[in-house]
Coordinates of C-alpha atoms in Angstrom, one line a residue:
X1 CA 110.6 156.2 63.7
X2 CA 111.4 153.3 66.3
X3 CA 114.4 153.3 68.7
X4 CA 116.6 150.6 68.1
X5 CA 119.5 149.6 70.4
X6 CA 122.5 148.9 69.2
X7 CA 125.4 147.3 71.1
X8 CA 129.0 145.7 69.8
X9 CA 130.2 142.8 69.8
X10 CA 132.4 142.8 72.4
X11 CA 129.2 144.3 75.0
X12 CA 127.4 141.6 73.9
X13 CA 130.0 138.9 74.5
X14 CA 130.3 140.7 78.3
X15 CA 126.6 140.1 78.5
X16 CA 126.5 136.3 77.7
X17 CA 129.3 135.9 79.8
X18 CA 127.2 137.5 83.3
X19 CA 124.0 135.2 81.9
X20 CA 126.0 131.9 81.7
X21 CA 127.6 132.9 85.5
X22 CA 124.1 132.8 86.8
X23 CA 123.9 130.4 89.7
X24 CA 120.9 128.5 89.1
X25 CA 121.0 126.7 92.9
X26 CA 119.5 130.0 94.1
X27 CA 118.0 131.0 90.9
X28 CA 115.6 128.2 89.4
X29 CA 113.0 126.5 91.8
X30 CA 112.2 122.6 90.4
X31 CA 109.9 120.0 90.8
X32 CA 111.8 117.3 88.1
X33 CA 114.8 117.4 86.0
X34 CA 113.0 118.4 83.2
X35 CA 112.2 122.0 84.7
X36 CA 116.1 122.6 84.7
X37 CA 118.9 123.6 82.0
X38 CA 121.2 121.5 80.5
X39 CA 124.0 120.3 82.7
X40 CA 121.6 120.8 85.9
X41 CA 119.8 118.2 87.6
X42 CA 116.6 119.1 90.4
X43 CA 118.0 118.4 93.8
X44 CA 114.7 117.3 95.8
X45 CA 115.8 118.0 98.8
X46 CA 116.0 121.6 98.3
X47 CA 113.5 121.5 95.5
X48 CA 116.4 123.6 93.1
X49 CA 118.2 123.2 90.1
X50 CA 121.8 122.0 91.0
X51 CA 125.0 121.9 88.3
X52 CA 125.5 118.1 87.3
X53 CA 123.0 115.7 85.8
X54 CA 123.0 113.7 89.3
X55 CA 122.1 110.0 90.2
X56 CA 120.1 108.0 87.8
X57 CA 116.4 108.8 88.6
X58 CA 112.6 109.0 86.9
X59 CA 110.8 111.6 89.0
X60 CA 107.9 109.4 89.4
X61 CA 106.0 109.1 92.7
X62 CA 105.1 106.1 94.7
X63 CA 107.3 103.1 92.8
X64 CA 108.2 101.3 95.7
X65 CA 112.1 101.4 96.0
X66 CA 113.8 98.7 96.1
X67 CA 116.3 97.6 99.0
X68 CA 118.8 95.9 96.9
X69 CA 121.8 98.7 96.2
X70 CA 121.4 99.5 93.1
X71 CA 122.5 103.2 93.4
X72 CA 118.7 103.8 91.1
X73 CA 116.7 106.3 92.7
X74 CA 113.1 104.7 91.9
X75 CA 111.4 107.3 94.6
X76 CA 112.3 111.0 94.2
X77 CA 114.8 112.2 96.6
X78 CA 115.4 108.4 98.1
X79 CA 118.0 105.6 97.2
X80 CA 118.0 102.3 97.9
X81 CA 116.0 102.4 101.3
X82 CA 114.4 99.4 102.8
X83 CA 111.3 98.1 102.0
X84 CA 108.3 97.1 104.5
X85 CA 106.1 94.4 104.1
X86 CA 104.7 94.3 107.2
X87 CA 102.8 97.5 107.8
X88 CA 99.1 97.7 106.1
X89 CA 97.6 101.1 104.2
X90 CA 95.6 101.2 107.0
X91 CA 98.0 102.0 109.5
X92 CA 100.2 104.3 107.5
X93 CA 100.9 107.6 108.7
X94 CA 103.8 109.6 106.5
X95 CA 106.7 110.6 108.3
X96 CA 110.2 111.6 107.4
X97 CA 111.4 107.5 107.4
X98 CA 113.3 106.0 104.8
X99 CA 111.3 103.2 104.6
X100 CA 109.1 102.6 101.8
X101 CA 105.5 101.1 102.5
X102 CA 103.7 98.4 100.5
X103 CA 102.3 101.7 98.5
X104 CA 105.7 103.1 98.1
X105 CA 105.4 105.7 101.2
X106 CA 106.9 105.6 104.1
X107 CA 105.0 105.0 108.0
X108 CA 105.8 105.7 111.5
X109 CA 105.6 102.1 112.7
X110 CA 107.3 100.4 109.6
X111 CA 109.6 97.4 109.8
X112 CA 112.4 97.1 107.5
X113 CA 111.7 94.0 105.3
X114 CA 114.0 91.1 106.7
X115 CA 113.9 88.5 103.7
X116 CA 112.4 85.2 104.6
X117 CA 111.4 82.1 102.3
X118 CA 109.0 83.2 99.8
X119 CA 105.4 81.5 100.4
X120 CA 101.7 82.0 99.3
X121 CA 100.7 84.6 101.5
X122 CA 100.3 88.2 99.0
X123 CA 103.4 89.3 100.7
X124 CA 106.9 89.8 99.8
X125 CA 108.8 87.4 101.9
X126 CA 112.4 87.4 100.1
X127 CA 112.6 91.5 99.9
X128 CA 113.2 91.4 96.0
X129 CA 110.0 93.8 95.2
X130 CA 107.8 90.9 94.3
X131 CA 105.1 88.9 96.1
X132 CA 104.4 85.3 95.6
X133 CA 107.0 84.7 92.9
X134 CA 108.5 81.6 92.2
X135 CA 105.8 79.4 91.8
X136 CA 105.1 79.6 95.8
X137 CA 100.9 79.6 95.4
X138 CA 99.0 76.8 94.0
X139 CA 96.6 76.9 90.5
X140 CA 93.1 77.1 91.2
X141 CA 91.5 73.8 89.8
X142 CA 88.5 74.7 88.5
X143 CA 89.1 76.9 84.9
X144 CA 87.7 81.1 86.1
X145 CA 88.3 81.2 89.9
X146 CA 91.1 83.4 90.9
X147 CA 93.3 82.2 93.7
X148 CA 93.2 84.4 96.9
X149 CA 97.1 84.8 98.9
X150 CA 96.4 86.9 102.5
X151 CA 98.4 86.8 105.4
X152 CA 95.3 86.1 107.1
X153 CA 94.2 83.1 106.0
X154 CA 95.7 79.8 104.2
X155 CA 95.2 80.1 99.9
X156 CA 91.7 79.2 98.2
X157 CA 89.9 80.0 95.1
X158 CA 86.7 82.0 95.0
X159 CA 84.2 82.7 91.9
X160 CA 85.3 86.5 90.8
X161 CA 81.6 87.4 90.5
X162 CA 78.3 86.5 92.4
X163 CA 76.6 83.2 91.6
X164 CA 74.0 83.1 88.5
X165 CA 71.5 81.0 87.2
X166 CA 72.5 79.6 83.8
X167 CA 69.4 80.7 82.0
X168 CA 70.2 84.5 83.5
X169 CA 70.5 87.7 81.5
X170 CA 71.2 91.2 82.4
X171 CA 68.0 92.7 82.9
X172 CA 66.5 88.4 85.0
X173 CA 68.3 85.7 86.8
X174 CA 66.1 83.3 85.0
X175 CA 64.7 80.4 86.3
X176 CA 67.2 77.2 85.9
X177 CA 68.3 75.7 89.3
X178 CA 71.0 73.6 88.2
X179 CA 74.6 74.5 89.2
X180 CA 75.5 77.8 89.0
X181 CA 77.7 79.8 86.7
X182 CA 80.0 83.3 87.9
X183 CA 80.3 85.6 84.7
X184 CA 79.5 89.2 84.4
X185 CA 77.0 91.7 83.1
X186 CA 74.0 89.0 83.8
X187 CA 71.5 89.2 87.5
X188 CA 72.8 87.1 90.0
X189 CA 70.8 84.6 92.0
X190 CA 68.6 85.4 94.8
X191 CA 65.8 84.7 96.5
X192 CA 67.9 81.9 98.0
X193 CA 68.6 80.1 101.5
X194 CA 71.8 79.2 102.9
X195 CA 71.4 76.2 102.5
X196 CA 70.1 75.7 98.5
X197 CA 73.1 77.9 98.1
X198 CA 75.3 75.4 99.6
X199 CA 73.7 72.3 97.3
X200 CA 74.1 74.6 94.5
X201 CA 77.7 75.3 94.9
X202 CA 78.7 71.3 95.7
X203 CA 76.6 70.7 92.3
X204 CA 79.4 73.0 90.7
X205 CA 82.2 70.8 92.9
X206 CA 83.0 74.3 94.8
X207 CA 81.2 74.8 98.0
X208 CA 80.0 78.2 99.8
X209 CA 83.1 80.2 100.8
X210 CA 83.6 80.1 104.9
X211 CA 83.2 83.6 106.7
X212 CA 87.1 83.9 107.1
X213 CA 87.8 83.3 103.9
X214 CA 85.2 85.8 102.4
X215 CA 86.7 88.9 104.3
X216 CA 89.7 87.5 103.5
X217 CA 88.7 88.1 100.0
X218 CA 87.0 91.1 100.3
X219 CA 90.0 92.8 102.1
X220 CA 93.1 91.3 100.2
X221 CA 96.3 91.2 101.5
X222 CA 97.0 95.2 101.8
X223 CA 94.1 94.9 104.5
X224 CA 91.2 97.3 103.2
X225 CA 88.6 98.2 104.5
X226 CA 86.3 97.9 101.5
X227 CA 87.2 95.8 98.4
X228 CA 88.4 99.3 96.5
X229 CA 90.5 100.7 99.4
X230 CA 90.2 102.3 102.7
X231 CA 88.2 105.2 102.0
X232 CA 84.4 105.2 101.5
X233 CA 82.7 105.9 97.9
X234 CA 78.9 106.0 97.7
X235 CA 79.4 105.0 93.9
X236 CA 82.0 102.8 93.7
X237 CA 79.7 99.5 94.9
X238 CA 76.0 99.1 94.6
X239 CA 75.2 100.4 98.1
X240 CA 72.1 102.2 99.2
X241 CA 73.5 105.5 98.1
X242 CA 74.7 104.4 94.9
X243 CA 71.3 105.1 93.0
X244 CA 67.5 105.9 93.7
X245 CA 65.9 104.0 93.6
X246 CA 67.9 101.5 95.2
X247 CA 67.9 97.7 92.6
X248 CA 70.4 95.2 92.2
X249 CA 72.5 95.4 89.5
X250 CA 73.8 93.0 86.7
X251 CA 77.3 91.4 88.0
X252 CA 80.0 94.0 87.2
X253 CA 78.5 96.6 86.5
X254 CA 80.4 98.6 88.8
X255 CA 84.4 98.4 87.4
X256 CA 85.7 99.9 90.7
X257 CA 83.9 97.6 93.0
X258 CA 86.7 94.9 93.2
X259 CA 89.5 93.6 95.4
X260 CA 92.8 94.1 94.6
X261 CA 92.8 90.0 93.1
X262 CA 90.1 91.0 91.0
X263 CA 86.8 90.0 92.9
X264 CA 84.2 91.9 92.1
X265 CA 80.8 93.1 94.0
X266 CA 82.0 92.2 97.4
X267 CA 80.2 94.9 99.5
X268 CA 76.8 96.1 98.1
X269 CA 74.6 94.4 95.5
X270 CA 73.6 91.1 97.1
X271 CA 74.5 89.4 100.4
X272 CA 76.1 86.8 99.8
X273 CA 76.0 83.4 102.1
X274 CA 78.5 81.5 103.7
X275 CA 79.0 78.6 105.5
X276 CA 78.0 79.2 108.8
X277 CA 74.5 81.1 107.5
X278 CA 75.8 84.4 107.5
X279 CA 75.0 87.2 104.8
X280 CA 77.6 89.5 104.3
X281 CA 78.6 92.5 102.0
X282 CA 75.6 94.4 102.5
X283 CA 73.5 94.9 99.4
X284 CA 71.5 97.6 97.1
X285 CA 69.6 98.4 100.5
X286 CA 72.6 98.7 102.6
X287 CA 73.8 101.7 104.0
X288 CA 77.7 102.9 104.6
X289 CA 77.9 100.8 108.0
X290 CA 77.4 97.6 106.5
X291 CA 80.0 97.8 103.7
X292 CA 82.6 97.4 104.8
X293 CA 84.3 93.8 104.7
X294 CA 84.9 93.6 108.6
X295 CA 80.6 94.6 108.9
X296 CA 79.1 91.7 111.0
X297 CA 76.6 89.9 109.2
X298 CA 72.9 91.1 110.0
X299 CA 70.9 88.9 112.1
X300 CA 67.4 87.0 111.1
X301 CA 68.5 86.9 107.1
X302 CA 66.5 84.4 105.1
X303 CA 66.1 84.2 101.2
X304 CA 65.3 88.0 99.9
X305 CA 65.9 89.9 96.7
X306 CA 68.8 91.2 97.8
X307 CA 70.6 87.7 99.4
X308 CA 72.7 85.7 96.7
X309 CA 75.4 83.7 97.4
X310 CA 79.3 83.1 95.3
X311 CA 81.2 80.0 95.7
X312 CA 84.5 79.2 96.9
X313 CA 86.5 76.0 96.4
X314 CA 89.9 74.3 98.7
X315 CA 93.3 74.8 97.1
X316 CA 96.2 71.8 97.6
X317 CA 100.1 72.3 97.9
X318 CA 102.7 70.5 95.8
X319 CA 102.5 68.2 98.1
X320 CA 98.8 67.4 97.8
X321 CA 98.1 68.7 100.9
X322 CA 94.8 70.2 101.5
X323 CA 95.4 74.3 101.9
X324 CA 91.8 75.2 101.9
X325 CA 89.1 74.7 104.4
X326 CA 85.3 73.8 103.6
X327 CA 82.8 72.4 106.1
X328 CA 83.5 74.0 109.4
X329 CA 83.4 77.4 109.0
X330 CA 86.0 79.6 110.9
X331 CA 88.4 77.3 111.0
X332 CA 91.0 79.0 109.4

């Protein structure tokens, strides 16, 4: 027969008395409110439970925080710390500042943000957690082109994917040489010079993008150093490690080979032209070193298999002024 233990009521009493005396800041290790009991909240900074259910927070890493005081703690362990929008992904090195980066961490050469008039530049300006608000950046004019806001050059429009025939289909780019479309999951045009690409584009009243303005594009305003971020991926573009062997590829057929505006097939696929006769982005041949957006166009390029070309087109202020630049290429 079993053993059973039986205690009174009174021992029992004496024992839920000792458990509910426990001291759970030395007790319970945490990660998130939720890994503590009721009436305790997870103190970060020692990583514990601690009695009291604490300052309004969500647990949830990398939401930048915001530096109006608000008494919200939007970053675990950090309230209402400043907020840097000068410091690129690139640079970022996490220390122990309380000063949130674009990506919500913090760097060793941020800058508090020191709120200035909002303009069309992919920045926040006025410190309020949003960039370009307000109505700051112009509309593209042409319906499909998607407006492009750096700090390192004025605003334009570009075509979100490479330049295609109209007759083209996923598996040819077709034949037709009248102006050119940008849609996805269809061959883009090649086998072109610089100059037929340039004639195409004006047919399409855009133009060829200038060299500044295509990095520009490829990098987008957090800097990177390809369209998807700052760290290499053999698959993420059509490069030459992406597949053997090495083809072009319908346009988009890569999701993660895009900008952070939405441009897609910047680096790999097909060179594309520019103004000034340079091919850049690399294509389905290309390996790691000419990727990158900042990769300096290779020299003696003429129309290939792999050389295509997207257009770009001048934006204009409120004012009607001219924010764009086409013809002379650099010049922004």
């Amino acid at each position: 027969m079993g053993r059973h233990l039986i205690i009174s009521a009174a021992a029992a009493l004496s024992l839920l008395t000792w458990a509910c005396a426990l001291d759970f800041n030395d007790a319970v290790p945490c990660s998130n409110d939720d890994e503590c009991p009721t009436g305790f909240h997870c103190d970060a900074a020692i990583a514990q439970c601690t009695e009291g259910e604490g300052t309004a927070q969500n647990n949830t890493p990398d939401i930048v925080e915001s530096d109006v005081v608000e008494d919200v703690e939007n970053d675990p362990g950090v309230t209402d710390v400043a907020l840097d929008t000068t410091t690129t992904d690139a640079a970022e090195t996490a220390d122990d500042l309380a000063v949130e980066e674009l990506d919500g961490t913090a760097s060793t050469d941020s800058t508090a943000c020191t709120p200035s008039t909002e303009t069309c530049n992919g920045l926040d300006d006025n410190c309020d957690g949003e960039a370009d608000e307000g109505g700051v950046c112009p509309s593209c004019p042409i319906s499909g082109m998607i407006l492009v806001a750096t700090p390192s050059a004025p605003p334009f429009c570009i075509d979100p994917y490479e330049a295609r025939r109209t007759d083209a289909t996923s598996g040819s780019q077709g034949e037709a040489n009248n102006a050119p479309l940008s849609v996805v999951g269809v061959r883009p045009w090649t086998n072109i010079e610089a100059g037929a690409a340039q004639a195409s584009c004006q047919a399409a009243g855009k133009r060829l993008c200038t060299s500044s303005e295509w990095r520009a594009a490829c990098e987008s305003a957090e800097e990177r150093t390809y369209p998807y971020g700052d760290e290499y991926s053999t698959t993420n573009c059509n490069g030459l490690e992406a597949q053997l062997p090495p083809t072009v590829e319908a346009t988009g057929t890569r999701f993660n080979c895009r900008t952070l505006d939405g441009v897609v097939d910047m680096s790999g696929n097909v060179m594309e032209w520019t103004e000034s006769a340079d091919a850049l982005g690399g294509s389905f041949n290309t390996p790691q070193a000419g990727l990158s957006c900042s990769a300096p166009a290779p020299a003696g390029i003429t129309a290939a298999a792999d050389v295509g070309f997207r257009c770009c087109l001048s934006v204009e202020s409120s004012g009607g002024e001219d924010m764009g630049v086409g013809g002379a290429d650099g010049g922004l």
